[in-house]
Amino acid sequence: MLLGVNIDHIATLREARKINDPDPLEAVFIAKRAGADQITIHLREDRRHIHDSDVIRILESSALPLNIECSINPNIIDSILKLSPNRITLVPENRQEVTTEGGLDVVQHFDRIAEITQALKQNCIEVSLFIDTQIDQICASKEVGAQMVELHTGAYANLYAMLNSNLSRSHHVIESLNLPRSTLKTHLQDSIASLQDGAKEAKWLGLEVAAGHGLNYHNLAPILAIPEVMELNIGQSIIARSIFTGLESAIKDMVALIKSS
Ligand code: PXP
């Protein structure tokens, strides 16, 4: 199982002051030292954290393969084609969101995603689609020509948090607070089963399978147990721990957890 470390929040901290510190490029070198396999960043339309210049500097460093998450907006795709990273993960994007909510609707945007996928592949950029686990989304991902899907683990992570902490502030949690514990447990089991089924279906179709969103040091076990999942992309929990332990140690802890599975 490979680990992609999402370093958006390093840039978020930098942008809090609009200065050069902390530098996401430094995080790339630390991630490499700590045993990460890939760097993941989200180049948002509003460039709220990661900037094009970060992408250029990370690519020039050639320290680790770079996976850029971005929307299907034509302007951002034009920028990406010029930057030429190793992989693009297409994600839904909404200006108001705090983080990526829900998977990309490949069925609805089929033609546009097929066109982007073709353009990216012609430029030797691998294409992954960040999707929910519905079978029609997985089949559409294969049909548009993507090589990989990243299964959205956000719903699973939220349910896990609801059952294991009274302090979770996720909006999904708040919406569901009135649910009895037994119902939450059933939903949690359903969310794991749906990730298992989705991963199996995707692999059967010939897609590589990654997973990510909301994964942390406590909720990883059921995801690590899905044999088809070959990569995890994890950001917030690693950067949060790094404030107290340092980034290298936080990434090493995650690498050790993944390797222990
Ligand atoms: N994968 C994708 C496609 C994402 O959009 C994100 C969030 O940027 C992540 C993984 C990482 O999620 P988290 O920061 O919750 O670990």
mmCIF file of C-alpha atoms and ligand atoms in Angstrom:
data_model
loop_
_atom_site.group_PDB
_atom_site.id
_atom_site.type_symbol
_atom_site.label_atom_id
_atom_site.label_comp_id
_atom_site.label_asym_id
_atom_site.label_seq_id
_atom_site.Cartn_x
_atom_site.Cartn_y
_atom_site.Cartn_z
ATOM 1 C CA MET A 1 0.000 0.000 0.000
ATOM 2 C CA LEU A 2 1.429 3.383 -1.039
ATOM 3 C CA LEU A 3 1.068 6.673 0.838
ATOM 4 C CA GLY A 4 0.448 9.995 -0.871
ATOM 5 C CA VAL A 5 0.814 12.881 1.562
ATOM 6 C CA ASN A 6 -1.488 15.798 0.878
ATOM 7 C CA ILE A 7 0.399 18.982 1.815
ATOM 8 C CA ASP A 8 -2.300 21.573 1.025
ATOM 9 C CA HIS A 9 -2.481 22.591 4.664
ATOM 10 C CA ILE A 10 1.188 23.601 4.712
ATOM 11 C CA ALA A 11 0.252 26.134 2.037
ATOM 12 C CA THR A 12 -2.910 27.061 3.968
ATOM 13 C CA LEU A 13 -0.734 28.085 6.909
ATOM 14 C CA ARG A 14 1.557 30.066 4.630
ATOM 15 C CA GLU A 15 -1.417 31.850 3.058
ATOM 16 C CA ALA A 16 -2.698 32.833 6.500
ATOM 17 C CA ARG A 17 0.071 35.471 6.390
ATOM 18 C CA LYS A 18 0.702 35.602 2.617
ATOM 19 C CA ILE A 19 4.421 35.123 3.147
ATOM 20 C CA ASN A 20 6.841 32.352 2.068
ATOM 21 C CA ASP A 21 6.796 30.307 5.226
ATOM 22 C CA PRO A 22 6.136 27.392 5.706
ATOM 23 C CA ASP A 23 7.268 26.288 2.266
ATOM 24 C CA PRO A 24 5.398 23.275 0.783
ATOM 25 C CA LEU A 25 8.583 22.309 -1.068
ATOM 26 C CA GLU A 26 10.343 21.720 2.227
ATOM 27 C CA ALA A 27 7.481 19.377 3.158
ATOM 28 C CA VAL A 28 8.152 17.394 -0.018
ATOM 29 C CA PHE A 29 11.736 16.675 1.010
ATOM 30 C CA ILE A 30 10.642 15.750 4.529
ATOM 31 C CA ALA A 31 7.924 13.440 3.149
ATOM 32 C CA LYS A 32 10.506 11.682 1.023
ATOM 33 C CA ARG A 33 12.830 11.209 4.009
ATOM 34 C CA ALA A 34 9.918 9.864 6.059
ATOM 35 C CA GLY A 35 9.066 7.172 3.494
ATOM 36 C CA ALA A 36 6.062 8.661 1.652
ATOM 37 C CA ASP A 37 5.570 7.492 -1.925
ATOM 38 C CA GLN A 38 3.863 10.500 -3.444
ATOM 39 C CA ILE A 39 2.889 14.118 -2.867
ATOM 40 C CA THR A 40 -0.725 15.126 -3.417
ATOM 41 C CA ILE A 41 -1.875 18.719 -3.768
ATOM 42 C CA HIS A 42 -5.124 20.359 -4.794
ATOM 43 C CA LEU A 43 -4.670 23.221 -7.234
ATOM 44 C CA ARG A 44 -7.938 25.008 -6.564
ATOM 45 C CA GLU A 45 -9.542 27.426 -8.999
ATOM 46 C CA ASP A 46 -9.206 30.236 -6.427
ATOM 47 C CA ARG A 47 -5.599 29.175 -5.573
ATOM 48 C CA ARG A 48 -6.564 29.485 -1.924
ATOM 49 C CA HIS A 49 -3.547 27.444 -0.766
ATOM 50 C CA ILE A 50 -1.358 25.799 -3.422
ATOM 51 C CA HIS A 51 -0.141 28.115 -6.228
ATOM 52 C CA ASP A 52 1.104 27.277 -9.727
ATOM 53 C CA SER A 53 4.609 28.275 -8.619
ATOM 54 C CA ASP A 54 4.451 25.568 -5.897
ATOM 55 C CA VAL A 55 3.597 22.988 -8.542
ATOM 56 C CA ILE A 56 6.507 24.111 -10.721
ATOM 57 C CA ARG A 57 8.983 24.015 -7.841
ATOM 58 C CA ILE A 58 7.779 20.588 -6.637
ATOM 59 C CA LEU A 59 8.012 19.165 -10.146
ATOM 60 C CA GLU A 60 11.475 20.661 -10.674
ATOM 61 C CA SER A 61 12.663 19.060 -7.449
ATOM 62 C CA SER A 62 11.725 15.571 -8.804
ATOM 63 C CA ALA A 63 11.786 14.414 -5.184
ATOM 64 C CA LEU A 64 8.547 12.402 -5.310
ATOM 65 C CA PRO A 65 5.850 11.741 -7.927
ATOM 66 C CA LEU A 66 3.219 14.493 -7.915
ATOM 67 C CA ASN A 67 -0.526 13.878 -7.967
ATOM 68 C CA ILE A 68 -2.507 17.087 -8.528
ATOM 69 C CA GLU A 69 -6.189 17.216 -7.651
ATOM 70 C CA CYS A 70 -8.151 19.692 -9.729
ATOM 71 C CA SER A 71 -11.621 20.438 -11.040
ATOM 72 C CA ILE A 72 -12.850 19.986 -14.606
ATOM 73 C CA ASN A 73 -12.914 23.759 -15.154
ATOM 74 C CA PRO A 74 -11.332 24.560 -18.585
ATOM 75 C CA ASN A 75 -8.959 27.225 -17.204
ATOM 76 C CA ILE A 76 -7.521 24.935 -14.573
ATOM 77 C CA ILE A 77 -7.133 22.075 -17.058
ATOM 78 C CA ASP A 78 -5.207 24.424 -19.405
ATOM 79 C CA SER A 79 -2.885 25.341 -16.527
ATOM 80 C CA ILE A 80 -2.396 21.676 -15.644
ATOM 81 C CA LEU A 81 -1.548 20.700 -19.209
ATOM 82 C CA LYS A 82 1.258 23.283 -19.104
ATOM 83 C CA LEU A 83 2.517 22.038 -15.734
ATOM 84 C CA SER A 84 2.601 18.352 -16.724
ATOM 85 C CA PRO A 85 2.509 16.458 -13.393
ATOM 86 C CA ASN A 86 2.704 12.655 -13.087
ATOM 87 C CA ARG A 87 -0.971 12.260 -12.303
ATOM 88 C CA ILE A 88 -4.148 14.294 -12.199
ATOM 89 C CA THR A 89 -7.022 13.396 -9.936
ATOM 90 C CA LEU A 90 -10.192 15.102 -11.119
ATOM 91 C CA VAL A 91 -12.374 16.197 -8.206
ATOM 92 C CA PRO A 92 -15.595 18.166 -7.841
ATOM 93 C CA GLU A 93 -14.986 21.698 -6.627
ATOM 94 C CA ASN A 94 -17.214 24.268 -5.104
ATOM 95 C CA ARG A 95 -15.848 27.669 -4.076
ATOM 96 C CA GLN A 96 -17.689 27.729 -0.748
ATOM 97 C CA GLU A 97 -16.667 24.281 0.465
ATOM 98 C CA VAL A 98 -14.155 23.818 3.295
ATOM 99 C CA THR A 99 -12.852 20.646 1.653
ATOM 100 C CA THR A 100 -13.874 18.373 -1.245
ATOM 101 C CA GLU A 101 -17.400 17.192 -0.548
ATOM 102 C CA GLY A 102 -18.608 14.091 -2.318
ATOM 103 C CA GLY A 103 -17.204 12.416 -5.400
ATOM 104 C CA LEU A 104 -17.051 13.632 -8.976
ATOM 105 C CA ASP A 105 -20.249 12.923 -10.941
ATOM 106 C CA VAL A 106 -18.659 11.133 -13.890
ATOM 107 C CA VAL A 107 -22.049 10.026 -15.232
ATOM 108 C CA GLN A 108 -23.349 13.598 -15.424
ATOM 109 C CA HIS A 109 -20.142 15.124 -16.848
ATOM 110 C CA PHE A 110 -19.269 12.109 -18.996
ATOM 111 C CA ASP A 111 -18.397 13.929 -22.251
ATOM 112 C CA ARG A 112 -16.350 16.663 -20.594
ATOM 113 C CA ILE A 113 -14.414 14.179 -18.438
ATOM 114 C CA ALA A 114 -13.776 11.917 -21.436
ATOM 115 C CA GLU A 115 -12.394 14.901 -23.360
ATOM 116 C CA ILE A 116 -10.134 15.981 -20.463
ATOM 117 C CA THR A 117 -8.959 12.425 -19.870
ATOM 118 C CA GLN A 118 -7.962 12.044 -23.491
ATOM 119 C CA ALA A 119 -6.046 15.358 -23.471
ATOM 120 C CA LEU A 120 -4.224 14.494 -20.255
ATOM 121 C CA LYS A 121 -3.312 11.000 -21.417
ATOM 122 C CA GLN A 122 -1.988 12.404 -24.712
ATOM 123 C CA ASN A 123 0.348 14.490 -22.551
ATOM 124 C CA CYS A 124 1.469 11.372 -20.654
ATOM 125 C CA ILE A 125 -0.396 12.384 -17.498
ATOM 126 C CA GLU A 126 -2.089 9.532 -15.634
ATOM 127 C CA VAL A 127 -5.756 10.185 -14.869
ATOM 128 C CA SER A 128 -7.524 9.279 -11.649
ATOM 129 C CA LEU A 129 -11.107 10.206 -10.765
ATOM 130 C CA PHE A 130 -12.196 10.920 -7.191
ATOM 131 C CA ILE A 131 -15.574 9.202 -6.971
ATOM 132 C CA ASP A 132 -18.139 7.766 -4.609
ATOM 133 C CA THR A 133 -18.616 4.017 -4.701
ATOM 134 C CA GLN A 134 -21.758 3.729 -6.850
ATOM 135 C CA ILE A 135 -21.308 1.142 -9.581
ATOM 136 C CA ASP A 136 -22.477 3.506 -12.351
ATOM 137 C CA GLN A 137 -19.749 6.010 -11.388
ATOM 138 C CA ILE A 138 -17.115 3.272 -11.418
ATOM 139 C CA CYS A 139 -18.248 1.961 -14.829
ATOM 140 C CA ALA A 140 -18.355 5.513 -16.241
ATOM 141 C CA SER A 141 -14.806 6.093 -14.928
ATOM 142 C CA LYS A 142 -13.619 3.124 -16.939
ATOM 143 C CA GLU A 143 -15.569 4.221 -20.021
ATOM 144 C CA VAL A 144 -14.108 7.758 -20.042
ATOM 145 C CA GLY A 145 -10.639 6.211 -20.146
ATOM 146 C CA ALA A 146 -9.336 6.900 -16.624
ATOM 147 C CA GLN A 147 -6.595 4.574 -15.404
ATOM 148 C CA MET A 148 -7.424 4.905 -11.722
ATOM 149 C CA VAL A 149 -10.184 5.804 -9.301
ATOM 150 C CA GLU A 150 -9.775 7.229 -5.821
ATOM 151 C CA LEU A 151 -12.689 6.113 -3.674
ATOM 152 C CA HIS A 152 -14.060 8.842 -1.405
ATOM 153 C CA THR A 153 -13.764 7.657 2.194
ATOM 154 C CA GLY A 154 -15.334 10.805 3.676
ATOM 155 C CA ALA A 155 -18.698 9.233 4.530
ATOM 156 C CA TYR A 156 -16.973 6.299 6.225
ATOM 157 C CA ALA A 157 -14.650 8.660 8.149
ATOM 158 C CA ASN A 158 -17.557 10.809 9.323
ATOM 159 C CA LEU A 159 -19.490 7.795 10.586
ATOM 160 C CA TYR A 160 -16.385 6.503 12.328
ATOM 161 C CA ALA A 161 -15.921 9.894 14.000
ATOM 162 C CA MET A 162 -19.556 9.986 15.102
ATOM 163 C CA LEU A 163 -19.260 6.629 16.789
ATOM 164 C CA ASN A 164 -15.891 7.297 18.381
ATOM 165 C CA SER A 165 -15.933 10.925 19.447
ATOM 166 C CA ASN A 166 -18.504 13.289 20.821
ATOM 167 C CA LEU A 167 -16.339 16.184 19.771
ATOM 168 C CA SER A 168 -16.503 15.766 15.984
ATOM 169 C CA ARG A 169 -17.614 18.980 14.276
ATOM 170 C CA SER A 170 -18.240 17.640 10.775
ATOM 171 C CA HIS A 171 -21.493 18.965 9.342
ATOM 172 C CA HIS A 172 -22.491 15.403 8.448
ATOM 173 C CA VAL A 173 -22.164 14.577 12.108
ATOM 174 C CA ILE A 174 -24.363 17.437 13.178
ATOM 175 C CA GLU A 175 -27.053 16.427 10.680
ATOM 176 C CA SER A 176 -27.077 12.907 12.034
ATOM 177 C CA LEU A 177 -26.747 13.557 15.759
ATOM 178 C CA ASN A 178 -30.190 12.243 16.524
ATOM 179 C CA LEU A 179 -29.502 8.812 15.087
ATOM 180 C CA PRO A 180 -29.292 5.979 17.593
ATOM 181 C CA ARG A 181 -25.877 4.338 17.991
ATOM 182 C CA SER A 182 -27.099 1.059 16.521
ATOM 183 C CA THR A 183 -28.199 2.857 13.345
ATOM 184 C CA LEU A 184 -24.837 4.604 13.089
ATOM 185 C CA LYS A 185 -23.074 1.251 13.458
ATOM 186 C CA THR A 186 -25.165 -0.182 10.626
ATOM 187 C CA HIS A 187 -24.362 2.842 8.454
ATOM 188 C CA LEU A 188 -20.670 2.430 9.252
ATOM 189 C CA GLN A 189 -20.717 -1.238 8.256
ATOM 190 C CA ASP A 190 -22.624 -0.326 5.085
ATOM 191 C CA SER A 191 -20.060 2.329 4.198
ATOM 192 C CA ILE A 192 -17.213 -0.180 4.605
ATOM 193 C CA ALA A 193 -19.076 -2.775 2.527
ATOM 194 C CA SER A 194 -19.694 -0.230 -0.187
ATOM 195 C CA LEU A 195 -15.979 0.694 -0.305
ATOM 196 C CA GLN A 196 -15.103 -3.021 -0.467
ATOM 197 C CA ASP A 197 -17.576 -3.656 -3.292
ATOM 198 C CA GLY A 198 -16.528 -0.523 -5.166
ATOM 199 C CA ALA A 199 -12.842 -1.424 -4.943
ATOM 200 C CA LYS A 200 -13.558 -4.951 -6.166
ATOM 201 C CA GLU A 201 -15.640 -3.732 -9.105
ATOM 202 C CA ALA A 202 -13.053 -1.096 -10.096
ATOM 203 C CA LYS A 203 -10.198 -3.591 -10.000
ATOM 204 C CA TRP A 204 -12.259 -6.095 -11.970
ATOM 205 C CA LEU A 205 -12.751 -3.438 -14.654
ATOM 206 C CA GLY A 206 -8.987 -2.947 -14.817
ATOM 207 C CA LEU A 207 -8.794 0.308 -12.847
ATOM 208 C CA GLU A 208 -6.174 0.970 -10.203
ATOM 209 C CA VAL A 209 -7.762 1.799 -6.870
ATOM 210 C CA ALA A 210 -6.786 4.491 -4.365
ATOM 211 C CA ALA A 211 -8.767 5.802 -1.400
ATOM 212 C CA GLY A 212 -8.769 9.010 0.564
ATOM 213 C CA HIS A 213 -10.463 11.756 2.551
ATOM 214 C CA GLY A 214 -10.846 11.944 6.295
ATOM 215 C CA LEU A 215 -8.463 9.060 6.945
ATOM 216 C CA ASN A 216 -6.452 9.289 10.156
ATOM 217 C CA TYR A 217 -4.345 7.301 12.617
ATOM 218 C CA HIS A 218 -7.463 5.731 14.196
ATOM 219 C CA ASN A 219 -9.807 4.840 11.341
ATOM 220 C CA LEU A 220 -7.426 3.222 8.836
ATOM 221 C CA ALA A 221 -7.790 -0.484 9.639
ATOM 222 C CA PRO A 222 -10.899 -1.350 7.557
ATOM 223 C CA ILE A 223 -9.480 0.523 4.559
ATOM 224 C CA LEU A 224 -6.085 -1.161 4.858
ATOM 225 C CA ALA A 225 -7.920 -4.485 4.812
ATOM 226 C CA ILE A 226 -9.373 -3.883 1.332
ATOM 227 C CA PRO A 227 -6.963 -5.823 -0.880
ATOM 228 C CA GLU A 228 -7.704 -3.892 -4.081
ATOM 229 C CA VAL A 229 -6.758 -0.508 -2.572
ATOM 230 C CA MET A 230 -3.127 0.157 -3.460
ATOM 231 C CA GLU A 231 -2.749 3.799 -2.379
ATOM 232 C CA LEU A 232 -4.037 6.162 0.288
ATOM 233 C CA ASN A 233 -3.971 9.944 0.023
ATOM 234 C CA ILE A 234 -3.944 11.514 3.469
ATOM 235 C CA GLY A 235 -3.519 15.141 4.462
ATOM 236 C CA GLN A 236 -5.316 16.785 7.345
ATOM 237 C CA SER A 237 -4.596 14.201 10.035
ATOM 238 C CA ILE A 238 -0.876 14.070 9.210
ATOM 239 C CA ILE A 239 -0.459 17.846 9.143
ATOM 240 C CA ALA A 240 -2.483 18.170 12.369
ATOM 241 C CA ARG A 241 -0.231 15.661 14.157
ATOM 242 C CA SER A 242 2.878 17.333 12.741
ATOM 243 C CA ILE A 243 2.157 20.499 14.714
ATOM 244 C CA PHE A 244 2.956 18.560 17.870
ATOM 245 C CA THR A 245 5.432 15.928 16.670
ATOM 246 C CA GLY A 246 7.072 17.442 13.606
ATOM 247 C CA LEU A 247 6.209 16.506 10.043
ATOM 248 C CA GLU A 248 8.783 13.766 9.574
ATOM 249 C CA SER A 249 7.625 11.935 12.675
ATOM 250 C CA ALA A 250 3.922 12.333 11.748
ATOM 251 C CA ILE A 251 4.509 10.865 8.289
ATOM 252 C CA LYS A 252 6.700 8.066 9.690
ATOM 253 C CA ASP A 253 3.874 7.143 12.109
ATOM 254 C CA MET A 254 1.450 6.876 9.183
ATOM 255 C CA VAL A 255 3.908 4.883 7.066
ATOM 256 C CA ALA A 256 4.424 2.483 9.990
ATOM 257 C CA LEU A 257 0.661 2.041 10.427
ATOM 258 C CA ILE A 258 0.233 1.277 6.742
ATOM 259 C CA LYS A 259 3.170 -1.145 6.702
ATOM 260 C CA SER A 260 1.863 -2.951 9.784
ATOM 261 C CA SER A 261 -1.293 -4.017 7.939
HETATM 262 N N1 PXP B 1 -8.006 12.758 -1.675
HETATM 263 C C1 PXP B 1 -8.702 13.755 -2.264
HETATM 264 C C2 PXP B 1 -9.168 13.549 -3.660
HETATM 265 C C3 PXP B 1 -8.952 14.969 -1.604
HETATM 266 O O1 PXP B 1 -9.662 15.938 -2.202
HETATM 267 C C4 PXP B 1 -8.427 15.140 -0.294
HETATM 268 C C5 PXP B 1 -8.635 16.452 0.410
HETATM 269 O O2 PXP B 1 -7.955 17.453 -0.262
HETATM 270 C C6 PXP B 1 -7.690 14.082 0.270
HETATM 271 C C7 PXP B 1 -7.515 12.892 -0.425
HETATM 272 C C8 PXP B 1 -7.098 14.201 1.641
HETATM 273 O O3 PXP B 1 -8.110 14.313 2.573
HETATM 274 P P1 PXP B 1 -7.742 14.597 4.101
HETATM 275 O O4 PXP B 1 -7.050 15.932 4.135
HETATM 276 O O5 PXP B 1 -9.061 14.582 4.786
HETATM 277 O O6 PXP B 1 -6.812 13.500 4.537
#
